[in-house]
Coordinates of C-alpha atoms in Angstrom, one line a residue:
X273 CA -76.7 -112.8 -76.0
X274 CA -74.1 -114.3 -73.7
X275 CA -75.0 -111.9 -71.0
X276 CA -78.7 -112.9 -71.2
X277 CA -77.7 -116.6 -71.1
X278 CA -75.6 -116.1 -68.0
X279 CA -78.5 -114.2 -66.4
X280 CA -81.0 -116.9 -67.2
X281 CA -78.7 -119.7 -65.8
X282 CA -77.6 -117.6 -62.9
X283 CA -79.3 -114.9 -60.8
X284 CA -82.7 -115.0 -62.6
X285 CA -83.1 -118.8 -62.7
X286 CA -85.4 -118.7 -59.6
X287 CA -87.6 -115.9 -60.8
X288 CA -90.8 -116.0 -62.8
X289 CA -91.3 -116.7 -65.7
X290 CA -88.2 -118.9 -65.7
X291 CA -89.6 -120.9 -62.9
X292 CA -92.6 -121.8 -65.1
X293 CA -90.6 -123.1 -68.0
X294 CA -90.4 -126.7 -66.8
X295 CA -94.2 -126.7 -66.6
X296 CA -94.5 -125.6 -70.2
X297 CA -92.2 -128.4 -71.4
X298 CA -94.0 -131.0 -69.3
X299 CA -97.4 -129.9 -70.6
X300 CA -96.3 -130.1 -74.2
X301 CA -94.8 -133.6 -73.6
X302 CA -98.1 -134.8 -72.2
X303 CA -100.0 -133.3 -75.2
X304 CA -98.1 -135.4 -77.8
X305 CA -100.0 -137.3 -80.4
X306 CA -98.9 -139.2 -83.4
X307 CA -100.1 -136.5 -85.8
X308 CA -98.6 -133.6 -83.8
X309 CA -95.3 -135.5 -83.6
X310 CA -95.2 -136.0 -87.3
X311 CA -96.0 -132.3 -88.0
X312 CA -93.4 -131.2 -85.4
X313 CA -90.8 -133.4 -87.1
X314 CA -91.5 -131.6 -90.4
X315 CA -91.4 -128.2 -88.9
X316 CA -88.2 -129.0 -87.0
X317 CA -86.6 -130.2 -90.2
X318 CA -87.0 -126.7 -91.7
X319 CA -84.4 -125.5 -89.2
X320 CA -82.1 -128.5 -89.5
X321 CA -78.5 -127.6 -90.3
X322 CA -78.4 -129.4 -93.6
X323 CA -81.8 -128.0 -94.7
X324 CA -80.6 -124.5 -93.8
X325 CA -77.4 -124.9 -95.7
X326 CA -79.1 -126.4 -98.8
X327 CA -81.8 -123.7 -99.0
X328 CA -79.3 -120.9 -98.4
X329 CA -76.9 -122.3 -101.1
X330 CA -79.7 -122.8 -103.6
X331 CA -81.1 -119.4 -103.0
X332 CA -77.8 -117.6 -103.3
X333 CA -76.9 -119.5 -106.5
X334 CA -80.3 -118.6 -107.9
X335 CA -79.8 -114.9 -107.1
X336 CA -76.5 -114.9 -108.9
X337 CA -77.0 -117.2 -111.8
X338 CA -80.6 -116.7 -113.1
X339 CA -80.4 -114.6 -116.3
X340 CA -81.2 -110.8 -115.8
X341 CA -81.4 -111.4 -112.1
X342 CA -77.9 -111.2 -110.8
X343 CA -78.3 -109.7 -107.3
X344 CA -75.0 -110.2 -105.6
X345 CA -75.8 -107.9 -102.7
X346 CA -78.9 -109.8 -101.8
X347 CA -77.1 -113.1 -102.1
X348 CA -74.3 -111.9 -99.9
X349 CA -76.8 -110.5 -97.4
X350 CA -78.5 -113.9 -97.0
X351 CA -75.3 -115.9 -96.8
X352 CA -73.7 -113.6 -94.3
X353 CA -76.8 -113.3 -92.1
X354 CA -77.1 -117.1 -91.8
X355 CA -73.4 -117.5 -91.2
X356 CA -73.3 -114.7 -88.6
X357 CA -76.2 -116.4 -86.7
X358 CA -74.3 -119.7 -86.7
X359 CA -71.1 -118.0 -85.4
X360 CA -72.9 -116.3 -82.6
X361 CA -74.7 -119.5 -81.7
X362 CA -71.4 -121.4 -81.4
X363 CA -69.9 -118.6 -79.2
X364 CA -73.0 -118.7 -76.9
X365 CA -73.0 -122.5 -76.5
X366 CA -69.4 -122.4 -75.4
X367 CA -70.0 -119.5 -72.9
X368 CA -73.3 -120.6 -71.5
X369 CA -73.9 -124.0 -70.0
X370 CA -77.6 -124.9 -69.8
X371 CA -79.1 -128.4 -69.6
X372 CA -81.9 -129.4 -71.9
X373 CA -85.4 -129.9 -70.4
X374 CA -86.0 -132.9 -68.1
X375 CA -88.6 -134.5 -70.4
X376 CA -88.4 -137.3 -72.9
X377 CA -86.7 -135.8 -76.0
X378 CA -87.8 -136.9 -79.4
X379 CA -84.5 -136.0 -81.1
X380 CA -80.9 -136.8 -80.5
X381 CA -78.7 -133.8 -80.0
X382 CA -75.1 -132.8 -79.9
X383 CA -73.5 -132.1 -76.5
X384 CA -74.2 -128.3 -76.8
X385 CA -76.0 -126.0 -74.5
X386 CA -79.7 -125.8 -74.7
X387 CA -79.4 -122.0 -74.9
X388 CA -79.9 -120.8 -77.6
X389 CA -82.0 -122.9 -80.0
X390 CA -79.8 -123.3 -83.0
X391 CA -82.7 -124.6 -85.2
X392 CA -84.8 -121.5 -84.3
X393 CA -81.9 -119.1 -84.8
X394 CA -80.9 -120.6 -88.2
X395 CA -84.6 -120.6 -89.4
X396 CA -85.0 -117.0 -88.3
X397 CA -81.9 -115.9 -90.2
X398 CA -82.8 -117.9 -93.4
X399 CA -86.5 -117.5 -93.7
X400 CA -86.6 -114.0 -92.2
X401 CA -83.9 -113.1 -94.8
X402 CA -86.0 -114.5 -97.5
X403 CA -89.0 -112.5 -96.2
X404 CA -86.8 -109.3 -96.4
X405 CA -85.9 -110.0 -100.0
X406 CA -89.5 -110.9 -100.9
X407 CA -90.8 -107.6 -99.3
X408 CA -88.3 -105.6 -101.3
X409 CA -88.8 -107.3 -104.7
X410 CA -92.3 -108.7 -105.0
X411 CA -95.3 -106.5 -105.9
X412 CA -99.1 -106.9 -105.5
X413 CA -101.2 -108.8 -102.9
X414 CA -99.0 -111.9 -103.1
X415 CA -96.1 -110.0 -101.4
X416 CA -97.9 -109.8 -98.1
X417 CA -98.9 -113.5 -98.3
X418 CA -95.4 -114.7 -99.1
X419 CA -93.8 -112.5 -96.4
X420 CA -96.2 -113.7 -93.7
X421 CA -95.7 -117.3 -94.6
X422 CA -91.9 -117.0 -94.5
X423 CA -92.0 -115.1 -91.2
X424 CA -94.2 -117.9 -89.7
X425 CA -91.6 -120.6 -90.4
X426 CA -89.2 -119.7 -87.6
X427 CA -92.1 -119.6 -85.1
X428 CA -93.2 -123.0 -86.2
X429 CA -89.7 -124.3 -85.9
X430 CA -89.4 -122.9 -82.4
X431 CA -92.7 -124.4 -81.4
X432 CA -91.7 -127.7 -82.8
X433 CA -88.4 -127.7 -80.8
X434 CA -90.4 -127.0 -77.6
X435 CA -92.9 -129.8 -78.4
X436 CA -90.1 -132.2 -79.0
X437 CA -88.5 -131.5 -75.6
X438 CA -85.3 -130.0 -77.1
X439 CA -85.4 -126.5 -75.6
X440 CA -86.8 -124.3 -72.9
X441 CA -89.1 -121.4 -74.0
X442 CA -86.3 -118.9 -73.3
X443 CA -83.9 -120.9 -75.5
X444 CA -86.3 -120.6 -78.4
X445 CA -86.7 -116.8 -77.7
X446 CA -83.0 -116.5 -77.7
X447 CA -82.8 -118.2 -81.1
X448 CA -85.4 -115.8 -82.4
X449 CA -83.4 -112.8 -81.1
X450 CA -80.1 -114.2 -82.4
X451 CA -81.5 -114.6 -85.9
X452 CA -83.3 -111.3 -85.9
X453 CA -80.2 -109.3 -84.7
X454 CA -78.1 -111.0 -87.4
X455 CA -80.5 -110.0 -90.1
X456 CA -80.7 -106.4 -88.7
X457 CA -76.9 -106.0 -88.5
X458 CA -76.1 -107.5 -91.9
X459 CA -79.1 -105.7 -93.5
X460 CA -77.9 -102.4 -92.2
X461 CA -74.5 -103.0 -93.6
X462 CA -75.5 -104.4 -97.0
X463 CA -79.0 -103.4 -97.9
X464 CA -79.3 -99.8 -96.6
X465 CA -79.7 -97.5 -99.6
X466 CA -78.3 -94.3 -98.1
X467 CA -75.8 -93.2 -95.5
X468 CA -76.4 -90.3 -93.1
X469 CA -73.5 -87.9 -93.6
X470 CA -72.4 -85.3 -91.2
X471 CA -72.8 -81.7 -92.4
X472 CA -69.9 -79.1 -92.1
X473 CA -69.3 -78.3 -88.5
X474 CA -69.3 -81.9 -87.2
X475 CA -73.0 -81.9 -86.1
X476 CA -74.6 -85.1 -87.1
X477 CA -77.5 -84.7 -89.5
X478 CA -80.8 -85.7 -87.8
X479 CA -82.3 -88.9 -89.2
X480 CA -85.6 -88.5 -91.1
X481 CA -88.8 -89.7 -89.3
X482 CA -90.0 -93.2 -90.0
X483 CA -91.6 -93.4 -93.4
X484 CA -90.3 -90.0 -94.4
X485 CA -87.8 -89.6 -97.3
X486 CA -86.5 -86.1 -96.5
X487 CA -84.6 -84.2 -99.1
X488 CA -82.7 -81.0 -98.7
X489 CA -83.2 -78.2 -101.3
X490 CA -81.1 -78.8 -104.3
X491 CA -81.0 -82.5 -103.9
X492 CA -80.9 -85.2 -106.6
X493 CA -83.8 -87.7 -106.9
X494 CA -83.3 -91.0 -108.7
X495 CA -86.6 -92.5 -109.9
X496 CA -86.0 -96.2 -110.7
X497 CA -88.0 -99.2 -111.8
X498 CA -86.9 -102.0 -109.4
X499 CA -87.8 -104.7 -111.9
X500 CA -85.0 -103.6 -114.2
X501 CA -82.6 -101.9 -111.8
X502 CA -81.0 -104.0 -109.2
X503 CA -79.0 -102.9 -106.1
X504 CA -75.7 -103.2 -107.8
X505 CA -76.9 -101.0 -110.6
X506 CA -78.1 -98.4 -108.2
X507 CA -74.8 -98.4 -106.4
X508 CA -73.0 -97.8 -109.8
X509 CA -75.3 -94.9 -110.4
X510 CA -74.7 -93.5 -107.0
X511 CA -70.9 -93.5 -107.6
X512 CA -71.4 -91.7 -110.9
X513 CA -73.5 -89.1 -109.3
X514 CA -71.0 -88.5 -106.5
X515 CA -68.2 -88.2 -109.1
X516 CA -70.1 -85.3 -110.6
X517 CA -70.8 -83.6 -107.2
X518 CA -74.3 -84.9 -106.6
X519 CA -73.9 -86.2 -103.1
X520 CA -76.5 -88.2 -101.1
X521 CA -79.0 -88.8 -103.9
X522 CA -82.4 -90.1 -102.9
X523 CA -83.5 -93.3 -104.6
X524 CA -87.3 -93.7 -105.1
X525 CA -88.9 -96.9 -106.4
X526 CA -91.7 -96.9 -108.9
X527 CA -94.6 -99.3 -108.3
X528 CA -97.1 -101.1 -110.4
X529 CA -99.7 -98.5 -109.5
X530 CA -97.4 -95.5 -110.1
X531 CA -94.8 -96.1 -112.7
X532 CA -92.9 -92.8 -111.9
X533 CA -95.2 -89.8 -112.2
X534 CA -96.1 -89.5 -108.5
X535 CA -92.5 -90.1 -107.4
X536 CA -91.3 -87.4 -109.8
X537 CA -93.9 -84.9 -108.7
X538 CA -93.0 -85.6 -105.1
X539 CA -89.3 -85.0 -105.9
X540 CA -90.1 -81.6 -107.4
X541 CA -92.3 -80.6 -104.4
X542 CA -89.4 -81.5 -102.1
X543 CA -87.0 -79.2 -104.0
X544 CA -85.1 -81.6 -106.2
X545 CA -83.0 -79.8 -108.8
X546 CA -82.1 -82.9 -110.8
X547 CA -84.3 -85.9 -111.5
X548 CA -82.6 -89.1 -112.8
X549 CA -85.0 -91.5 -114.4
X550 CA -83.8 -95.1 -114.5
X551 CA -86.1 -97.4 -116.4
X552 CA -87.7 -98.1 -119.7
X553 CA -89.8 -95.9 -122.0
X554 CA -92.8 -96.2 -119.7
X555 CA -91.0 -95.0 -116.7
X556 CA -89.6 -92.1 -118.7
X557 CA -93.0 -91.1 -120.0
X558 CA -94.5 -91.1 -116.5
X559 CA -91.6 -88.9 -115.2
X560 CA -91.8 -86.6 -118.3
X561 CA -95.5 -86.1 -117.6
X562 CA -94.7 -84.7 -114.2
X563 CA -91.8 -82.6 -115.4
X564 CA -93.5 -81.1 -118.4
X565 CA -93.3 -77.4 -118.3
X566 CA -90.9 -77.2 -115.4
X567 CA -87.2 -76.1 -115.4
X568 CA -86.0 -79.2 -113.5
X569 CA -83.7 -81.1 -115.8
X570 CA -84.1 -84.8 -116.4
X571 CA -81.1 -87.2 -116.8
X572 CA -82.2 -90.4 -118.6
X573 CA -80.7 -93.8 -117.7
X574 CA -82.0 -96.4 -120.1
X575 CA -82.7 -99.7 -118.3
X576 CA -85.7 -101.1 -120.3
X577 CA -86.1 -103.2 -123.4
X578 CA -86.9 -100.5 -126.0
X579 CA -85.2 -97.3 -124.7
X580 CA -86.4 -95.5 -127.9
X581 CA -85.7 -91.9 -126.7
X582 CA -82.2 -92.8 -125.3
X583 CA -81.3 -94.4 -128.7
X584 CA -82.4 -91.4 -130.6
X585 CA -80.7 -88.9 -128.4
X586 CA -77.3 -90.6 -128.7
X587 CA -77.1 -91.8 -125.1
X588 CA -75.1 -94.9 -124.3
X589 CA -77.3 -97.9 -123.5
X590 CA -75.1 -99.0 -120.5
X591 CA -76.8 -97.3 -117.5
X592 CA -73.7 -95.9 -115.7
X593 CA -72.2 -94.7 -119.0
X594 CA -75.5 -93.0 -120.0
X595 CA -75.7 -91.2 -116.7
X596 CA -72.0 -90.1 -117.0
X597 CA -72.6 -88.8 -120.5
X598 CA -75.7 -86.9 -119.5
X599 CA -74.0 -85.3 -116.5
X600 CA -71.1 -84.2 -118.7
X601 CA -73.5 -82.7 -121.3
X602 CA -75.7 -79.7 -121.3
X603 CA -79.3 -78.9 -120.5
X604 CA -81.5 -78.8 -123.6
X605 CA -85.2 -78.3 -124.2
X606 CA -86.9 -81.2 -126.1
X607 CA -90.4 -81.5 -127.3
X608 CA -93.2 -83.7 -125.9
X609 CA -96.3 -84.9 -127.6
X610 CA -99.7 -84.4 -126.0
X611 CA -102.4 -86.9 -126.8
X612 CA -106.0 -87.6 -125.9
X613 CA -109.0 -89.5 -127.3
X614 CA -112.1 -91.5 -126.5
X615 CA -111.3 -93.5 -123.4
X616 CA -107.9 -91.9 -123.2
X617 CA -107.3 -89.1 -120.8
X618 CA -104.9 -86.4 -121.8
X619 CA -101.3 -87.6 -121.5
X620 CA -97.8 -86.9 -122.8
X621 CA -95.4 -89.1 -124.7
X622 CA -91.7 -88.6 -125.2
X623 CA -90.9 -90.8 -128.2
X624 CA -93.8 -92.3 -130.1
X625 CA -97.5 -93.0 -130.0
X626 CA -99.5 -95.1 -132.5
X627 CA -102.6 -97.0 -133.4
X628 CA -103.1 -100.2 -135.4
X629 CA -100.2 -102.6 -136.2
X630 CA -97.7 -100.8 -134.0
X631 CA -99.9 -100.9 -130.9
X632 CA -101.0 -104.5 -131.5
X633 CA -97.3 -105.4 -131.7
X634 CA -96.6 -103.7 -128.4
X635 CA -99.6 -105.4 -126.8
X636 CA -98.4 -108.9 -127.9
X637 CA -94.8 -108.3 -127.0
X638 CA -95.6 -106.9 -123.6
X639 CA -97.9 -109.8 -122.8
X640 CA -94.8 -112.1 -122.8
X641 CA -92.5 -110.8 -120.1
X642 CA -90.4 -114.0 -120.2
X643 CA -89.7 -113.6 -123.9
X644 CA -88.8 -109.9 -123.4
X645 CA -86.4 -110.7 -120.5
X646 CA -84.7 -113.5 -122.6
X647 CA -84.6 -111.9 -126.0
X648 CA -84.8 -108.2 -125.5
X649 CA -85.9 -106.0 -128.4
X650 CA -86.1 -108.9 -130.9
X651 CA -89.3 -109.8 -129.1
X652 CA -90.9 -106.8 -130.9
X653 CA -89.7 -108.0 -134.3
X654 CA -91.3 -111.4 -133.7
X655 CA -94.5 -109.8 -132.6
X656 CA -94.6 -107.7 -135.8
X657 CA -94.5 -110.9 -137.9
X658 CA -97.5 -112.3 -136.1
X659 CA -99.5 -109.1 -136.4
X660 CA -98.8 -108.3 -140.0
X661 CA -102.0 -110.0 -141.2
X662 CA -104.1 -107.7 -139.1
X663 CA -107.0 -105.9 -140.8
X664 CA -106.7 -102.5 -142.5
X665 CA -109.1 -99.7 -141.4
X666 CA -110.3 -96.4 -142.8
X667 CA -109.1 -93.2 -141.1
X668 CA -109.8 -89.5 -141.5
X669 CA -106.7 -87.4 -140.8
X670 CA -106.8 -83.6 -140.2
X671 CA -103.4 -81.9 -139.9
X672 CA -103.1 -78.3 -138.6
X673 CA -106.7 -77.5 -139.4
X674 CA -106.4 -78.4 -143.1
X675 CA -109.1 -80.3 -144.9
X676 CA -109.3 -84.0 -143.7
X677 CA -107.4 -86.6 -145.6
X678 CA -109.2 -89.9 -146.2
X679 CA -106.9 -93.0 -146.0
X680 CA -106.9 -96.7 -145.4
X681 CA -104.1 -97.8 -143.0
X682 CA -102.7 -100.7 -141.1
X683 CA -100.9 -98.3 -138.8
X684 CA -100.6 -94.6 -138.0
X685 CA -97.5 -93.7 -136.0
X686 CA -96.8 -90.3 -134.5
X687 CA -93.2 -89.6 -133.4
X688 CA -91.1 -87.1 -131.7
X689 CA -88.1 -89.2 -132.8
X690 CA -87.6 -91.4 -135.8
X691 CA -85.7 -94.7 -135.0
X692 CA -86.9 -97.8 -133.4
X693 CA -85.2 -101.0 -132.2
X694 CA -82.8 -102.7 -134.6
X695 CA -81.8 -99.4 -136.1
X696 CA -84.9 -99.1 -138.3
X697 CA -85.9 -95.5 -139.1
X698 CA -89.6 -95.1 -139.4
X699 CA -89.8 -91.3 -139.3
X700 CA -86.6 -90.1 -141.0
X701 CA -87.3 -86.4 -140.6
X702 CA -88.3 -86.5 -136.9
X703 CA -86.2 -84.3 -134.5
X704 CA -86.9 -84.1 -130.8
X705 CA -86.5 -80.3 -130.7
X706 CA -87.9 -78.9 -133.9
X707 CA -91.3 -78.0 -132.5
X708 CA -93.1 -80.4 -134.7
X709 CA -94.3 -84.0 -134.7
X710 CA -93.9 -86.5 -137.6
X711 CA -96.6 -88.9 -138.9
X712 CA -96.2 -92.2 -140.7
X713 CA -99.2 -93.8 -142.4
X714 CA -98.5 -97.4 -143.3
X715 CA -100.8 -99.1 -145.7
X716 CA -99.1 -101.9 -147.6
X717 CA -101.3 -104.4 -149.5
X718 CA -100.0 -107.8 -150.7
X719 CA -96.4 -109.0 -151.0
X720 CA -95.5 -106.2 -153.5
X721 CA -96.9 -103.5 -151.1
X722 CA -94.9 -104.9 -148.1
X723 CA -91.7 -105.1 -150.1
X724 CA -92.2 -101.5 -151.3
X725 CA -92.8 -100.4 -147.7
X726 CA -89.8 -102.2 -146.3
X727 CA -87.6 -100.8 -149.1
X728 CA -88.8 -97.3 -148.3
X729 CA -88.2 -97.7 -144.6
X730 CA -84.8 -99.2 -145.0
X731 CA -83.6 -96.2 -147.1
X732 CA -84.2 -93.3 -144.7
X733 CA -82.3 -90.8 -146.8
X734 CA -84.6 -91.3 -149.8
X735 CA -87.7 -91.6 -147.6
X736 CA -86.9 -88.2 -145.9
X737 CA -87.0 -86.5 -149.3
X738 CA -90.3 -88.2 -150.3
X739 CA -93.6 -86.7 -149.3
X740 CA -96.7 -88.5 -150.3
X741 CA -99.1 -86.1 -148.6
X742 CA -101.1 -85.5 -151.8
X743 CA -101.3 -89.1 -152.9
X744 CA -103.6 -91.8 -151.5
X745 CA -103.0 -95.5 -151.9
X746 CA -99.2 -95.5 -151.4
X747 CA -97.8 -98.0 -148.9
X748 CA -95.8 -95.4 -146.9
X749 CA -96.8 -91.8 -146.4
X750 CA -95.1 -89.1 -144.3
X751 CA -96.3 -85.8 -142.8
X752 CA -95.2 -83.3 -140.2
X753 CA -97.6 -81.3 -138.1
X754 CA -98.2 -79.4 -134.9
X755 CA -101.7 -80.7 -134.3
X756 CA -103.4 -83.7 -135.8
X757 CA -106.9 -85.3 -135.4
X758 CA -107.6 -88.9 -136.3
X759 CA -111.0 -90.6 -136.6
X760 CA -110.8 -94.4 -137.4
X761 CA -113.7 -96.4 -138.8
X762 CA -113.2 -99.1 -136.2
X763 CA -111.7 -99.2 -132.7
X764 CA -107.9 -99.6 -132.9
X765 CA -105.3 -100.8 -130.4
X766 CA -103.3 -97.8 -129.2
X767 CA -99.9 -97.3 -127.5
X768 CA -97.9 -94.5 -125.8
X769 CA -94.2 -94.9 -125.7
X770 CA -94.5 -98.7 -126.0
X771 CA -97.2 -99.0 -123.4
X772 CA -100.6 -100.3 -124.6
X773 CA -103.6 -98.3 -123.7
X774 CA -107.3 -98.7 -124.3
X775 CA -108.5 -99.2 -127.9
X776 CA -110.6 -96.4 -129.4
X777 CA -111.6 -94.6 -132.6
X778 CA -110.5 -91.0 -132.0
X779 CA -107.1 -89.4 -131.2
X780 CA -106.0 -85.8 -131.0
X781 CA -102.2 -85.2 -130.9
X782 CA -100.3 -81.9 -130.6
X783 CA -96.8 -80.9 -129.9
X784 CA -95.6 -79.1 -126.8
X785 CA -92.4 -77.4 -128.0
X786 CA -89.5 -77.5 -125.5
X787 CA -91.7 -78.8 -122.7
X788 CA -89.0 -81.0 -121.2
X789 CA -85.5 -80.1 -120.0
X790 CA -83.0 -82.9 -120.4
X791 CA -79.3 -83.3 -119.8
X792 CA -77.9 -84.6 -123.0
X793 CA -74.4 -85.4 -124.4
X794 CA -72.8 -82.5 -126.3
X795 CA -73.3 -84.3 -129.6
X796 CA -76.6 -85.9 -130.6
X797 CA -77.2 -88.4 -133.4

C-alpha cells in the first residue's frame, strides 16, 4: 500500500488516469445540489471514525453476549479486521504525503495525507466484515439481499468522499483495497476451517479446486447444523478428533433444503470411513437415512434441543464429551424404523415417530424457535399442556399380520428407544438393537384417565411388565412388533424424530434390524 502511494505521488503522477483525477473532482463539485449534499453527508457518516467504532463495538458485544449465540471467533475477526485497517491507514498517511483535491471541501479534516481514504477503508473493513458474517450465517433469499446491501455501503462512502471533495479517486480505491486486504488476511487467519498439511516427504499437498471439498480415502466427515454448532464448537470437535487420530476432518454444513442426507451421501461417495453428525434429531435422521445399510460408522454429537437418541444411548450431552465417548467406544449395529403413508414418502427414523398428540406437540413447539432457544426441552412440556384437549380419533392397528385391533386414541407412538425429554419413559421395553419396535397407544379420558396414564408412565418398571394388548379402553397400551399398519378415521398430524411431516390417515412402519452402525460408549443405559 505504501509502495502504491509513493508510485501515485511520484513517477506515475503525470500518467493517465492519474492526470484525469482533478477533472473528476471538479465535475463532482460542479454537480452538487442540496439533496445530493445531504445524501453524501449521510453516506460519509457511515465511514466516520466514531460510527465505525460504535457499530463494531455493538456488533462484537452482540456476538458475545446474546444467549445461545456466543461467537467469539467472529467477534474477534471483525474487531481485528477493523483495527488492522486503521493501523495500516496510519502507517500509510505517515509514509505517503499527498495533498487533498483542489476543490471546495465540504468537510473539515485532520492534517493527514489524502491517500488513502480512511472513511472508505474503515467502511470496507466493517461492512465487508459484516457481509462475510451474514453470508456464513444467514439462510434463504434474504442472505443475498443483506450481503449486497452491506457490500454497497463502502462504495457509497467512497463516492460520498469524492463528491465532498475530500479525496482523489485513487485515494478511494486505496481505501477499498486496504479494507479488503485486512478482511482477507484476518479471515484467512481466523475463519478458515481447515489447514493444508504437508504429507510425508515434505511435498506440499495440492489445494483443492475452487468449490471442491476434496477428501482422501479414509477421511472423516463432520456433518454439522450451523444453527446449533458455532465455530468454537467445531474447533473443539476438531481437537477431539485429532486426539483420536482423525486428522484433517472435513466439515460440511447442512442447509435448510438439505438437513444432512445429501452431505452424508456425498461423504460416503468420497470415501469417508467415519461420519460425525453434529446436530439435533432431525440432522441425525437425515444422516441415518443416507447411512442405512452401509458399514460406515456414525458418531453422534448431540447439539439440538431434544437429542432423544443420544439420551437413550447414554451419550454425554456436551458435544465434545459425546464425541470423545463415542471415539473411545466400539462400533455397534442399531435398528432403524422405516415408515411410509399417504402423502409421506418412505423414510427412516432413528428414535421415534408418532401421530396425534405427540406430533401436534412437536408442531407447536417447533413453530416457536425463540422459545426453544431460550427454554430448551421444557418448550415441549408446555406444548403438551396446550395440546392435551385435542380430539380423540378411531384407529385400526394391524401388528405383524395379525387381525386388526380397533382402538380410540389421542396418540400412537412408535419407538426404537423409550425415553423422552425430562427423563420420562414412554416405551419402557424399547431397545435400539433388539430387532423390534415398540408401540404406545395413549387414550386417556377425563381427569381420572389422565391421572392413570401419568401414573403408568411414571412407573416404567411396572409399565414394562404390563401388556394391555387384549384389552380396549385402557388409557395406556403397549405392544412390540416388526411391522405395523395404522389406519386412522381422521387425518392426523405426524412426526418423525421430532420433525413434523404432512398429516394423513395411513401409516406403515417396520423395523430394519441393525441397519445403522454407530460408535457408542462401552456401557449403554
